[in-house]
Amino acid sequence: MRKQIAAANWKMNLTLQQGEALLDGIISKPHSLKENQQAVFAVPFPYLAMAQAKLAGKQNVFVAAQNCYSKKSGAYTGEVSVEMLQSLGIQYVVLGHSERREYFHESNQLLADKVNICLEFKMLPIFCCGEPLAIREANTQNEYVAKQLEESLYHLSPDQVQQIVIAYEPIWAIGTGKTASSDQAQEMHAFIRSQLAGKYGVAIADSISILYGGSVKAANAVEIFSQPDVDGGLVGGAALLVDEFVAIINALK
Ligand code: PGA
């Protein structure tokens, strides 16, 4: 059975104290994670150790970094290596978020390198893809997303690609309050899965979790997550509120 994931992306929000209070609030509420379900918290680098300590021993709950560098180690001032994350016990890294692609010019090729180094250190990438508004308006989103997958993931072996979680995040729906309709999400998720099937076969494509991201909130999570090819969500704004995120965890199907 595919993993279903409710992933919180805190982005560059919250102080340490606010982050601690948010995690305390979320873990104090009842939530029901089945065996194949996970809650993941992608917190800023300085809070990774705090989150890791707070969530230690919690069943099916993991901490993620929001980024990592593509090199093993060395003279890269200000960057964070996968080995550093691994030494903290971190298991997931969000890669290629549209904000990283846009503001920090991360290319498909750089992301292929980041995917490689993550897998080398047994770190699970949550690989983000998704089209900007102009591409959606031109109705070329399938080609756009297919290229992102091809250039960053298709060099992987079948074994490797199964370690990847994909997050489809249409850029026009991120932080805008504008959600893709559940049909639009399902359509793209099915397309991504068919592309993966074309490259790696149906069995492997069926085993890869594909999350939806873009203005997911408690009020729309059940409907979006109920789509057959949607395996959970990557959540920004609504993940900063205790009750919202707990409801989103509980919306996993
Ligand atoms: P949002 O962000 O839920 O605030 O739209 C999602 C994301 O960027 O991962």
PDB file of C-alpha atoms and ligand atoms in Angstrom:
ATOM      1  CA  MET A   1       0.000   0.000   0.000  1.00  0.00           C
ATOM      2  CA  ARG A   2       1.268   3.474  -0.847  1.00  0.00           C
ATOM      3  CA  LYS A   3       2.349   5.760   1.976  1.00  0.00           C
ATOM      4  CA  GLN A   4      -0.029   8.627   2.680  1.00  0.00           C
ATOM      5  CA  ILE A   5       1.621  11.719   4.063  1.00  0.00           C
ATOM      6  CA  ALA A   6       0.481  14.967   5.628  1.00  0.00           C
ATOM      7  CA  ALA A   7       3.600  17.122   5.344  1.00  0.00           C
ATOM      8  CA  ALA A   8       3.889  20.524   6.994  1.00  0.00           C
ATOM      9  CA  ASN A   9       6.132  23.049   5.278  1.00  0.00           C
ATOM     10  CA  TRP A  10       6.841  25.814   7.767  1.00  0.00           C
ATOM     11  CA  LYS A  11       8.945  27.741   5.213  1.00  0.00           C
ATOM     12  CA  MET A  12      10.699  30.739   6.845  1.00  0.00           C
ATOM     13  CA  ASN A  13       8.082  31.229   9.547  1.00  0.00           C
ATOM     14  CA  LEU A  14       7.916  31.111  13.364  1.00  0.00           C
ATOM     15  CA  THR A  15      10.458  31.723  16.089  1.00  0.00           C
ATOM     16  CA  LEU A  16      11.900  28.764  17.963  1.00  0.00           C
ATOM     17  CA  GLN A  17       9.417  29.322  20.790  1.00  0.00           C
ATOM     18  CA  GLN A  18       6.477  29.552  18.413  1.00  0.00           C
ATOM     19  CA  GLY A  19       7.635  26.397  16.634  1.00  0.00           C
ATOM     20  CA  GLU A  20       7.882  24.521  19.924  1.00  0.00           C
ATOM     21  CA  ALA A  21       4.402  25.656  20.924  1.00  0.00           C
ATOM     22  CA  LEU A  22       2.996  24.596  17.540  1.00  0.00           C
ATOM     23  CA  LEU A  23       4.496  21.103  17.778  1.00  0.00           C
ATOM     24  CA  ASP A  24       3.380  20.768  21.411  1.00  0.00           C
ATOM     25  CA  GLY A  25      -0.127  21.758  20.388  1.00  0.00           C
ATOM     26  CA  ILE A  26      -0.264  19.319  17.498  1.00  0.00           C
ATOM     27  CA  ILE A  27       1.078  16.339  19.423  1.00  0.00           C
ATOM     28  CA  SER A  28      -1.251  16.990  22.335  1.00  0.00           C
ATOM     29  CA  LYS A  29      -4.320  16.554  20.097  1.00  0.00           C
ATOM     30  CA  PRO A  30      -5.684  13.165  19.177  1.00  0.00           C
ATOM     31  CA  HIS A  31      -4.791  12.132  15.673  1.00  0.00           C
ATOM     32  CA  SER A  32      -5.162   8.855  13.954  1.00  0.00           C
ATOM     33  CA  LEU A  33      -2.253   7.737  11.823  1.00  0.00           C
ATOM     34  CA  LYS A  34      -2.792   4.312  10.310  1.00  0.00           C
ATOM     35  CA  GLU A  35       0.137   2.053   9.563  1.00  0.00           C
ATOM     36  CA  ASN A  36       0.687   3.440   6.060  1.00  0.00           C
ATOM     37  CA  GLN A  37       0.179   7.084   7.101  1.00  0.00           C
ATOM     38  CA  GLN A  38       2.765   9.608   8.193  1.00  0.00           C
ATOM     39  CA  ALA A  39       2.928  13.165   9.459  1.00  0.00           C
ATOM     40  CA  VAL A  40       6.085  15.001   8.395  1.00  0.00           C
ATOM     41  CA  PHE A  41       7.272  18.380   9.668  1.00  0.00           C
ATOM     42  CA  ALA A  42       9.592  20.319   7.367  1.00  0.00           C
ATOM     43  CA  VAL A  43      10.970  22.904   9.764  1.00  0.00           C
ATOM     44  CA  PRO A  44      13.707  25.526   9.328  1.00  0.00           C
ATOM     45  CA  PHE A  45      17.281  24.232   9.791  1.00  0.00           C
ATOM     46  CA  PRO A  46      17.823  25.803  13.245  1.00  0.00           C
ATOM     47  CA  TYR A  47      14.756  23.991  14.595  1.00  0.00           C
ATOM     48  CA  LEU A  48      15.539  20.512  13.280  1.00  0.00           C
ATOM     49  CA  ALA A  49      17.136  19.279  16.515  1.00  0.00           C
ATOM     50  CA  MET A  50      14.295  20.693  18.611  1.00  0.00           C
ATOM     51  CA  ALA A  51      11.659  19.046  16.396  1.00  0.00           C
ATOM     52  CA  GLN A  52      13.575  15.786  16.274  1.00  0.00           C
ATOM     53  CA  ALA A  53      13.763  15.697  20.096  1.00  0.00           C
ATOM     54  CA  LYS A  54      10.112  16.619  20.569  1.00  0.00           C
ATOM     55  CA  LEU A  55       8.831  14.059  18.089  1.00  0.00           C
ATOM     56  CA  ALA A  56      11.224  11.255  19.079  1.00  0.00           C
ATOM     57  CA  GLY A  57       9.413   7.974  19.600  1.00  0.00           C
ATOM     58  CA  LYS A  58       6.171   9.231  18.050  1.00  0.00           C
ATOM     59  CA  GLN A  59       4.832   6.567  15.739  1.00  0.00           C
ATOM     60  CA  ASN A  60       4.795   7.500  12.026  1.00  0.00           C
ATOM     61  CA  VAL A  61       5.892  11.083  12.659  1.00  0.00           C
ATOM     62  CA  PHE A  62       9.035  12.414  10.975  1.00  0.00           C
ATOM     63  CA  VAL A  63      11.045  15.583  10.669  1.00  0.00           C
ATOM     64  CA  ALA A  64      12.176  16.945   7.303  1.00  0.00           C
ATOM     65  CA  ALA A  65      14.614  19.596   6.181  1.00  0.00           C
ATOM     66  CA  GLN A  66      13.376  22.107   3.620  1.00  0.00           C
ATOM     67  CA  ASN A  67      16.514  21.925   1.505  1.00  0.00           C
ATOM     68  CA  CYS A  68      20.068  20.584   1.423  1.00  0.00           C
ATOM     69  CA  TYR A  69      23.184  21.184  -0.653  1.00  0.00           C
ATOM     70  CA  SER A  70      24.251  19.033  -3.578  1.00  0.00           C
ATOM     71  CA  LYS A  71      27.830  18.434  -2.370  1.00  0.00           C
ATOM     72  CA  LYS A  72      29.014  16.107   0.371  1.00  0.00           C
ATOM     73  CA  SER A  73      31.022  18.597   2.404  1.00  0.00           C
ATOM     74  CA  GLY A  74      33.588  21.334   2.050  1.00  0.00           C
ATOM     75  CA  ALA A  75      33.975  25.040   1.545  1.00  0.00           C
ATOM     76  CA  TYR A  76      30.338  25.999   0.911  1.00  0.00           C
ATOM     77  CA  THR A  77      29.694  28.630   3.551  1.00  0.00           C
ATOM     78  CA  GLY A  78      26.110  28.790   4.677  1.00  0.00           C
ATOM     79  CA  GLU A  79      25.033  25.490   3.135  1.00  0.00           C
ATOM     80  CA  VAL A  80      23.828  22.340   4.901  1.00  0.00           C
ATOM     81  CA  SER A  81      24.885  18.852   3.829  1.00  0.00           C
ATOM     82  CA  VAL A  82      22.838  15.679   3.793  1.00  0.00           C
ATOM     83  CA  GLU A  83      25.370  14.061   6.104  1.00  0.00           C
ATOM     84  CA  MET A  84      24.703  16.790   8.676  1.00  0.00           C
ATOM     85  CA  LEU A  85      20.969  16.103   8.444  1.00  0.00           C
ATOM     86  CA  GLN A  86      21.579  12.389   8.699  1.00  0.00           C
ATOM     87  CA  SER A  87      23.652  12.916  11.839  1.00  0.00           C
ATOM     88  CA  LEU A  88      20.590  14.542  13.439  1.00  0.00           C
ATOM     89  CA  GLY A  89      18.452  11.543  12.521  1.00  0.00           C
ATOM     90  CA  ILE A  90      16.437  13.429   9.899  1.00  0.00           C
ATOM     91  CA  GLN A  91      14.750  11.181   7.324  1.00  0.00           C
ATOM     92  CA  TYR A  92      13.180  13.478   4.713  1.00  0.00           C
ATOM     93  CA  VAL A  93      14.308  16.490   2.697  1.00  0.00           C
ATOM     94  CA  VAL A  94      12.005  18.681   0.626  1.00  0.00           C
ATOM     95  CA  LEU A  95      13.700  19.325  -2.719  1.00  0.00           C
ATOM     96  CA  GLY A  96      12.880  21.705  -5.527  1.00  0.00           C
ATOM     97  CA  HIS A  97      10.106  23.653  -3.864  1.00  0.00           C
ATOM     98  CA  SER A  98       8.935  26.293  -6.332  1.00  0.00           C
ATOM     99  CA  GLU A  99      10.241  29.013  -4.002  1.00  0.00           C
ATOM    100  CA  ARG A 100      13.718  27.433  -4.196  1.00  0.00           C
ATOM    101  CA  ARG A 101      13.416  27.167  -7.960  1.00  0.00           C
ATOM    102  CA  GLU A 102      12.255  30.763  -8.338  1.00  0.00           C
ATOM    103  CA  TYR A 103      14.196  32.760  -5.726  1.00  0.00           C
ATOM    104  CA  PHE A 104      17.342  30.611  -5.562  1.00  0.00           C
ATOM    105  CA  HIS A 105      17.438  29.569  -9.199  1.00  0.00           C
ATOM    106  CA  GLU A 106      17.461  25.834  -8.570  1.00  0.00           C
ATOM    107  CA  SER A 107      17.473  24.066 -11.919  1.00  0.00           C
ATOM    108  CA  ASN A 108      16.274  20.581 -12.798  1.00  0.00           C
ATOM    109  CA  GLN A 109      19.947  19.572 -13.149  1.00  0.00           C
ATOM    110  CA  LEU A 110      20.930  20.889  -9.716  1.00  0.00           C
ATOM    111  CA  LEU A 111      17.919  19.060  -8.278  1.00  0.00           C
ATOM    112  CA  ALA A 112      19.048  15.841  -9.958  1.00  0.00           C
ATOM    113  CA  ASP A 113      22.352  16.256  -8.069  1.00  0.00           C
ATOM    114  CA  LYS A 114      20.506  16.922  -4.806  1.00  0.00           C
ATOM    115  CA  VAL A 115      18.311  13.855  -5.340  1.00  0.00           C
ATOM    116  CA  ASN A 116      21.458  11.785  -5.896  1.00  0.00           C
ATOM    117  CA  ILE A 117      23.215  12.907  -2.767  1.00  0.00           C
ATOM    118  CA  CYS A 118      20.081  12.363  -0.688  1.00  0.00           C
ATOM    119  CA  LEU A 119      19.737   8.804  -1.917  1.00  0.00           C
ATOM    120  CA  GLU A 120      23.437   8.172  -1.341  1.00  0.00           C
ATOM    121  CA  PHE A 121      22.865   9.009   2.336  1.00  0.00           C
ATOM    122  CA  LYS A 122      19.523   7.164   2.537  1.00  0.00           C
ATOM    123  CA  MET A 123      17.619  10.428   2.942  1.00  0.00           C
ATOM    124  CA  LEU A 124      14.149  10.423   1.384  1.00  0.00           C
ATOM    125  CA  PRO A 125      13.483  13.331  -0.980  1.00  0.00           C
ATOM    126  CA  ILE A 126      10.064  14.960  -1.177  1.00  0.00           C
ATOM    127  CA  PHE A 127      10.532  16.161  -4.725  1.00  0.00           C
ATOM    128  CA  CYS A 128       8.374  19.137  -5.699  1.00  0.00           C
ATOM    129  CA  CYS A 129       7.165  19.850  -9.203  1.00  0.00           C
ATOM    130  CA  GLY A 130       4.450  22.029 -10.654  1.00  0.00           C
ATOM    131  CA  GLU A 131       3.712  24.690 -13.221  1.00  0.00           C
ATOM    132  CA  PRO A 132       3.362  28.490 -13.038  1.00  0.00           C
ATOM    133  CA  LEU A 133       0.110  30.203 -13.977  1.00  0.00           C
ATOM    134  CA  ALA A 134       1.175  31.146 -17.526  1.00  0.00           C
ATOM    135  CA  ILE A 135       1.884  27.501 -18.330  1.00  0.00           C
ATOM    136  CA  ARG A 136      -1.488  26.420 -16.927  1.00  0.00           C
ATOM    137  CA  GLU A 137      -3.203  29.123 -18.973  1.00  0.00           C
ATOM    138  CA  ALA A 138      -1.427  27.890 -22.097  1.00  0.00           C
ATOM    139  CA  ASN A 139      -2.546  24.359 -21.167  1.00  0.00           C
ATOM    140  CA  THR A 140       1.016  23.018 -21.407  1.00  0.00           C
ATOM    141  CA  GLN A 141       1.293  21.919 -17.768  1.00  0.00           C
ATOM    142  CA  ASN A 142       1.695  18.252 -18.623  1.00  0.00           C
ATOM    143  CA  GLU A 143       4.761  18.866 -20.798  1.00  0.00           C
ATOM    144  CA  TYR A 144       6.184  21.234 -18.178  1.00  0.00           C
ATOM    145  CA  VAL A 145       5.859  18.784 -15.296  1.00  0.00           C
ATOM    146  CA  ALA A 146       6.997  15.845 -17.439  1.00  0.00           C
ATOM    147  CA  LYS A 147      10.234  17.738 -18.162  1.00  0.00           C
ATOM    148  CA  GLN A 148      10.809  18.431 -14.455  1.00  0.00           C
ATOM    149  CA  LEU A 149      10.452  14.725 -13.704  1.00  0.00           C
ATOM    150  CA  GLU A 150      12.569  13.658 -16.633  1.00  0.00           C
ATOM    151  CA  GLU A 151      15.472  15.995 -15.952  1.00  0.00           C
ATOM    152  CA  SER A 152      15.641  15.458 -12.182  1.00  0.00           C
ATOM    153  CA  LEU A 153      14.490  11.874 -11.645  1.00  0.00           C
ATOM    154  CA  TYR A 154      14.687   9.669 -14.728  1.00  0.00           C
ATOM    155  CA  HIS A 155      18.363   8.877 -14.336  1.00  0.00           C
ATOM    156  CA  LEU A 156      17.411   6.924 -11.189  1.00  0.00           C
ATOM    157  CA  SER A 157      17.233   3.145 -11.103  1.00  0.00           C
ATOM    158  CA  PRO A 158      13.858   1.497 -10.376  1.00  0.00           C
ATOM    159  CA  ASP A 159      15.002   0.818  -6.804  1.00  0.00           C
ATOM    160  CA  GLN A 160      16.052   4.414  -6.309  1.00  0.00           C
ATOM    161  CA  VAL A 161      12.964   6.047  -7.750  1.00  0.00           C
ATOM    162  CA  GLN A 162      10.812   4.173  -5.248  1.00  0.00           C
ATOM    163  CA  GLN A 163      12.520   6.134  -2.465  1.00  0.00           C
ATOM    164  CA  ILE A 164      11.120   9.398  -3.827  1.00  0.00           C
ATOM    165  CA  VAL A 165       7.939  11.089  -2.661  1.00  0.00           C
ATOM    166  CA  ILE A 166       6.602  13.488  -5.288  1.00  0.00           C
ATOM    167  CA  ALA A 167       4.735  16.660  -4.377  1.00  0.00           C
ATOM    168  CA  TYR A 168       2.738  18.269  -7.167  1.00  0.00           C
ATOM    169  CA  GLU A 169       2.337  21.942  -6.346  1.00  0.00           C
ATOM    170  CA  PRO A 170       0.835  24.174  -9.020  1.00  0.00           C
ATOM    171  CA  ILE A 171       2.592  27.482  -8.349  1.00  0.00           C
ATOM    172  CA  TRP A 172      -0.582  29.484  -8.955  1.00  0.00           C
ATOM    173  CA  ALA A 173      -2.166  27.704  -5.977  1.00  0.00           C
ATOM    174  CA  ILE A 174       0.657  28.197  -3.472  1.00  0.00           C
ATOM    175  CA  GLY A 175      -0.092  30.699  -0.741  1.00  0.00           C
ATOM    176  CA  THR A 176      -2.757  32.277  -2.915  1.00  0.00           C
ATOM    177  CA  GLY A 177      -5.807  30.713  -1.313  1.00  0.00           C
ATOM    178  CA  LYS A 178      -6.552  29.383  -4.786  1.00  0.00           C
ATOM    179  CA  THR A 179      -6.620  25.599  -4.691  1.00  0.00           C
ATOM    180  CA  ALA A 180      -6.562  23.395  -7.738  1.00  0.00           C
ATOM    181  CA  SER A 181      -9.918  21.664  -7.880  1.00  0.00           C
ATOM    182  CA  SER A 182      -9.814  18.079  -6.738  1.00  0.00           C
ATOM    183  CA  ASP A 183     -10.377  17.109 -10.382  1.00  0.00           C
ATOM    184  CA  GLN A 184      -7.426  19.213 -11.529  1.00  0.00           C
ATOM    185  CA  ALA A 185      -5.252  17.644  -8.833  1.00  0.00           C
ATOM    186  CA  GLN A 186      -6.372  14.119  -9.708  1.00  0.00           C
ATOM    187  CA  GLU A 187      -5.814  14.755 -13.423  1.00  0.00           C
ATOM    188  CA  MET A 188      -2.215  15.860 -12.907  1.00  0.00           C
ATOM    189  CA  HIS A 189      -1.468  13.165 -10.336  1.00  0.00           C
ATOM    190  CA  ALA A 190      -2.765  10.515 -12.725  1.00  0.00           C
ATOM    191  CA  PHE A 191      -0.639  12.047 -15.483  1.00  0.00           C
ATOM    192  CA  ILE A 192       2.484  11.971 -13.271  1.00  0.00           C
ATOM    193  CA  ARG A 193       1.770   8.359 -12.361  1.00  0.00           C
ATOM    194  CA  SER A 194       1.300   7.435 -16.022  1.00  0.00           C
ATOM    195  CA  GLN A 195       4.625   9.078 -16.869  1.00  0.00           C
ATOM    196  CA  LEU A 196       6.336   7.110 -14.109  1.00  0.00           C
ATOM    197  CA  ALA A 197       4.634   3.951 -15.374  1.00  0.00           C
ATOM    198  CA  GLY A 198       5.906   4.632 -18.885  1.00  0.00           C
ATOM    199  CA  LYS A 199       9.444   4.907 -17.576  1.00  0.00           C
ATOM    200  CA  TYR A 200       9.496   2.384 -14.705  1.00  0.00           C
ATOM    201  CA  GLY A 201       6.419   0.194 -15.140  1.00  0.00           C
ATOM    202  CA  VAL A 202       3.011   0.215 -13.508  1.00  0.00           C
ATOM    203  CA  ALA A 203       3.975  -1.603 -10.300  1.00  0.00           C
ATOM    204  CA  ILE A 204       6.663   0.938  -9.429  1.00  0.00           C
ATOM    205  CA  ALA A 205       4.503   3.899 -10.453  1.00  0.00           C
ATOM    206  CA  ASP A 206       1.740   2.571  -8.220  1.00  0.00           C
ATOM    207  CA  SER A 207       4.090   2.406  -5.240  1.00  0.00           C
ATOM    208  CA  ILE A 208       5.185   6.068  -5.382  1.00  0.00           C
ATOM    209  CA  SER A 209       3.330   8.545  -3.180  1.00  0.00           C
ATOM    210  CA  ILE A 210       2.249  11.754  -4.887  1.00  0.00           C
ATOM    211  CA  LEU A 211       1.238  14.601  -2.566  1.00  0.00           C
ATOM    212  CA  TYR A 212      -0.741  17.662  -3.572  1.00  0.00           C
ATOM    213  CA  GLY A 213       0.329  21.104  -2.403  1.00  0.00           C
ATOM    214  CA  GLY A 214      -1.198  24.536  -2.819  1.00  0.00           C
ATOM    215  CA  SER A 215      -3.607  26.099  -0.308  1.00  0.00           C
ATOM    216  CA  VAL A 216      -4.547  22.788   1.302  1.00  0.00           C
ATOM    217  CA  LYS A 217      -6.542  23.458   4.457  1.00  0.00           C
ATOM    218  CA  ALA A 218      -8.857  21.617   6.819  1.00  0.00           C
ATOM    219  CA  ALA A 219     -11.868  22.654   4.745  1.00  0.00           C
ATOM    220  CA  ASN A 220     -10.651  21.105   1.474  1.00  0.00           C
ATOM    221  CA  ALA A 221      -8.268  18.327   2.583  1.00  0.00           C
ATOM    222  CA  VAL A 222     -10.824  15.518   2.748  1.00  0.00           C
ATOM    223  CA  GLU A 223     -12.026  16.149  -0.780  1.00  0.00           C
ATOM    224  CA  ILE A 224      -8.546  16.512  -2.282  1.00  0.00           C
ATOM    225  CA  PHE A 225      -7.110  13.504  -0.418  1.00  0.00           C
ATOM    226  CA  SER A 226     -10.069  11.360  -1.459  1.00  0.00           C
ATOM    227  CA  GLN A 227      -8.887  11.409  -5.077  1.00  0.00           C
ATOM    228  CA  PRO A 228      -7.444   8.037  -6.053  1.00  0.00           C
ATOM    229  CA  ASP A 229      -4.001   9.319  -7.095  1.00  0.00           C
ATOM    230  CA  VAL A 230      -3.608  11.882  -4.297  1.00  0.00           C
ATOM    231  CA  ASP A 231      -1.652  10.412  -1.398  1.00  0.00           C
ATOM    232  CA  GLY A 232      -1.740  13.358   0.979  1.00  0.00           C
ATOM    233  CA  GLY A 233      -0.525  16.930   0.964  1.00  0.00           C
ATOM    234  CA  LEU A 234       2.369  19.327   1.393  1.00  0.00           C
ATOM    235  CA  VAL A 235       0.900  22.152   3.403  1.00  0.00           C
ATOM    236  CA  GLY A 236       2.223  25.676   4.010  1.00  0.00           C
ATOM    237  CA  GLY A 237      -0.034  28.263   5.635  1.00  0.00           C
ATOM    238  CA  ALA A 238      -2.517  25.859   7.228  1.00  0.00           C
ATOM    239  CA  ALA A 239       0.337  23.869   8.782  1.00  0.00           C
ATOM    240  CA  LEU A 240       1.113  26.815  11.059  1.00  0.00           C
ATOM    241  CA  LEU A 241      -2.156  26.392  12.950  1.00  0.00           C
ATOM    242  CA  VAL A 242      -2.660  23.541  15.414  1.00  0.00           C
ATOM    243  CA  ASP A 243      -6.289  22.725  14.684  1.00  0.00           C
ATOM    244  CA  GLU A 244      -5.913  23.110  10.921  1.00  0.00           C
ATOM    245  CA  PHE A 245      -2.960  20.776  10.655  1.00  0.00           C
ATOM    246  CA  VAL A 246      -4.426  18.166  13.007  1.00  0.00           C
ATOM    247  CA  ALA A 247      -7.573  18.151  10.841  1.00  0.00           C
ATOM    248  CA  ILE A 248      -5.401  17.746   7.733  1.00  0.00           C
ATOM    249  CA  ILE A 249      -3.597  14.764   9.293  1.00  0.00           C
ATOM    250  CA  ASN A 250      -6.963  13.253  10.114  1.00  0.00           C
ATOM    251  CA  ALA A 251      -8.144  13.842   6.539  1.00  0.00           C
ATOM    252  CA  LEU A 252      -5.704  11.253   5.170  1.00  0.00           C
ATOM    253  CA  LYS A 253      -7.892   8.519   3.724  1.00  0.00           C
TER     254      LYS A 253
HETATM  255  P1  PGA B   1       0.402  26.794   0.940  1.00  0.00           P
HETATM  256  O1  PGA B   1       1.900  26.325   0.595  1.00  0.00           O
HETATM  257  O2  PGA B   1      -0.270  25.596   1.570  1.00  0.00           O
HETATM  258  O3  PGA B   1       0.555  27.930   1.860  1.00  0.00           O
HETATM  259  O4  PGA B   1      -0.230  27.141  -0.364  1.00  0.00           O
HETATM  260  C1  PGA B   1       2.155  25.032   0.115  1.00  0.00           C
HETATM  261  C2  PGA B   1       3.625  24.889  -0.190  1.00  0.00           C
HETATM  262  O5  PGA B   1       4.233  25.845  -0.695  1.00  0.00           O
HETATM  263  O6  PGA B   1       4.235  23.832   0.072  1.00  0.00           O
END
